Short mmCIF file of C-alpha atoms in Angstrom, two decimals:
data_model
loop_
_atom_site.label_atom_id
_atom_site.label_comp_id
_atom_site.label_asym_id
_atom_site.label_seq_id
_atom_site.Cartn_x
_atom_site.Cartn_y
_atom_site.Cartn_z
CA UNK T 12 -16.85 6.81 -4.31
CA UNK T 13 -13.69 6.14 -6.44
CA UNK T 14 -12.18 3.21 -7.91
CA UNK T 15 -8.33 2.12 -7.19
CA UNK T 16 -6.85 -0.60 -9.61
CA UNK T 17 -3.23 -1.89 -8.28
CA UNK T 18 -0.65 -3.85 -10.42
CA UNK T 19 2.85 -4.78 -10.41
CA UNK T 20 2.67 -7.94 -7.99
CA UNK T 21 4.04 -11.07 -9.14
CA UNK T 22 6.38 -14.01 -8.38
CA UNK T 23 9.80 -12.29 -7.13
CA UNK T 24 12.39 -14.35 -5.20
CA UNK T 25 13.60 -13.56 -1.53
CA UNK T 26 15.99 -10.50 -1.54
CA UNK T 27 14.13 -9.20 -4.87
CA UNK T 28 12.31 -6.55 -5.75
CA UNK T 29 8.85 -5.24 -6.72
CA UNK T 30 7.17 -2.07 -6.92
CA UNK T 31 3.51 -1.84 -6.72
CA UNK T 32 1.28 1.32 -8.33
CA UNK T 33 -2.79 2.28 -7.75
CA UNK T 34 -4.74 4.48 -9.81
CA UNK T 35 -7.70 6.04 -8.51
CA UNK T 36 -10.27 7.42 -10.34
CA UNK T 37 -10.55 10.81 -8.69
CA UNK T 38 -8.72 12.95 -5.90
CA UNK T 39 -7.69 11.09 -2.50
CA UNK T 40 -5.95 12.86 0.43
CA UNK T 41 -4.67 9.73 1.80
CA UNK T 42 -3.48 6.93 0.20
CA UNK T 43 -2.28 3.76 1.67
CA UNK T 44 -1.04 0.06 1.29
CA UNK T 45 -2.52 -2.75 3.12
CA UNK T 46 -1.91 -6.13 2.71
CA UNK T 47 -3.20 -9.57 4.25
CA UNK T 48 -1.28 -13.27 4.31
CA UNK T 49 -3.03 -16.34 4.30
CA UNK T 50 -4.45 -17.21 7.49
CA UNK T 51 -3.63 -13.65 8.91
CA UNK T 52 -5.72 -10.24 9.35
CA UNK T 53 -5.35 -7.49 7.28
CA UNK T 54 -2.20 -5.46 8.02
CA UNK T 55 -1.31 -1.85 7.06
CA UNK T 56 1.77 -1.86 5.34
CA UNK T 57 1.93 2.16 4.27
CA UNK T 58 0.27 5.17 4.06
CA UNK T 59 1.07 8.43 2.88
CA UNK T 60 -1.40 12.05 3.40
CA UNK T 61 -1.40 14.45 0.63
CA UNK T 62 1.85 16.62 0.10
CA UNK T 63 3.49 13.93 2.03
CA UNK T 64 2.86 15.31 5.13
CA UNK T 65 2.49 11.96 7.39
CA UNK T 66 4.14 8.77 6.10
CA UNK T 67 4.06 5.68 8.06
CA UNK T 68 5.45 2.60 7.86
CA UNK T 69 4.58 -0.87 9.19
CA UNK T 70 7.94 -2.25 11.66
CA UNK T 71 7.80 -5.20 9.61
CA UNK T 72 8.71 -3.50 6.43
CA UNK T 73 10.55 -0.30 7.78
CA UNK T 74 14.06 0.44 5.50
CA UNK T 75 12.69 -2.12 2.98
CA UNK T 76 9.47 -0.51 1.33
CA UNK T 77 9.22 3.10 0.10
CA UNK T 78 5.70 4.64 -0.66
CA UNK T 79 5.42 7.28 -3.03
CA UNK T 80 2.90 9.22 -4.38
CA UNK T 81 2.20 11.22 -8.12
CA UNK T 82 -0.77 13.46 -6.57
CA UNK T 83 -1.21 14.77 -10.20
CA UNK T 84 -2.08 11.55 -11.51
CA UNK T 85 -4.03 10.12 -8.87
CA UNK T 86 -1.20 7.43 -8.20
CA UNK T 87 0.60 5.59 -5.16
CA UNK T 88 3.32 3.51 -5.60
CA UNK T 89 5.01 1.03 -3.12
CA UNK T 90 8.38 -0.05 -4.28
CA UNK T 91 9.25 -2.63 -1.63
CA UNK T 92 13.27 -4.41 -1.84
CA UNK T 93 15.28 -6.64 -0.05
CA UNK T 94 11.78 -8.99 -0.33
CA UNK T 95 11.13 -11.63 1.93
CA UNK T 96 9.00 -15.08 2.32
CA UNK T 97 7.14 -13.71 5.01
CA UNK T 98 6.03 -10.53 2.91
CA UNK T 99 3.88 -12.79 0.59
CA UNK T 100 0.16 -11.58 0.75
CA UNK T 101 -2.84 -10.24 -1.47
CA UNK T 102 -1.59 -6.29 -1.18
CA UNK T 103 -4.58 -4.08 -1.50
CA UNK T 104 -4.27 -0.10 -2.28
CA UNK T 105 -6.81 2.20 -0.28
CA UNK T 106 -7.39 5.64 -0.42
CA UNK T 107 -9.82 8.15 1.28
CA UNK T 108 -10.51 12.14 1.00
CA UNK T 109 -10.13 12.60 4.37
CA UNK T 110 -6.54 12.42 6.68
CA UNK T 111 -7.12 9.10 8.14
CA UNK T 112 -2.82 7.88 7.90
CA UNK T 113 -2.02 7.61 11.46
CA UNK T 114 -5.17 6.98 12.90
CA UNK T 115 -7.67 4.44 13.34
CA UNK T 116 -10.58 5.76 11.14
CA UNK T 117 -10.99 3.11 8.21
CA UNK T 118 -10.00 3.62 4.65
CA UNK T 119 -13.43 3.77 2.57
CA UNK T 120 -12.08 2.74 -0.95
CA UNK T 121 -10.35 -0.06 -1.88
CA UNK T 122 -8.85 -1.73 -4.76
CA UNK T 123 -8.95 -5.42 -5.71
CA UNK T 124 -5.61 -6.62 -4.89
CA UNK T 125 -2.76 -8.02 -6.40
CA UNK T 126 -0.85 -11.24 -5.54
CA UNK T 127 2.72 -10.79 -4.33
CA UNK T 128 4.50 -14.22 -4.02
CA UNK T 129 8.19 -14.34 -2.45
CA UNK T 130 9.86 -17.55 -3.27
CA UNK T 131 12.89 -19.18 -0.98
#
């Protein structure tokens, strides 16, 4: 079991610029970004496998959001630009020991979230 705390979300406005980091508690082999609007399912934003060997990226937020990763500190970082209304949502980190980025196998740790807002 490990524990992911995210920061970095906040109150940007639209064409701005935030970047997001997690910090889990222990090792993770993949490590991902979810994120889920008001009224709307969860979405996966990101995800990234250890070494960087698979990184995907949701259509919605492909040439806008970068994920990154410092393996030695147990850290994942989404820095996401050209920011826009529709991209406001509770972002959650996940992470799990096992290659699930790319596949439908569910993420079994999650952080708490952290509020992105995107004004007009």
């Amino acid at each position: 079991q490990l524990a992911l705390v995210e920061s970095g979300g906040g109150l940007v406005q639209s064409g701005g610029s935030l970047r997001l980091s997690c910090a889990a508690s222990g090792f993770t082999y993949t490590m991902g970004w979810f994120r889920q609007a008001p009224g709307k399912e969860r979405e996966e934003v990101s995800c990234i496998s250890d070494g960087g060997r698979r990184i995907i990226y949701a259509d919605s937020v492909k040439g806008r959001f970068t994920i990154s990763r410092d393996e030695s500190r147990n850290m994942v970082f989404l820095q996401m630009n050209s920011l826009k209304p529709e991209d406001r949502a509770v972002y959650y980190c996940a992470a799990d020991i096992t290659p699930v980025c790319g596949t439908s196998q569910e993420y079994h740790n999650w952080g708490q979230g952290t509020q992105v807002t995107v004004s007009s």
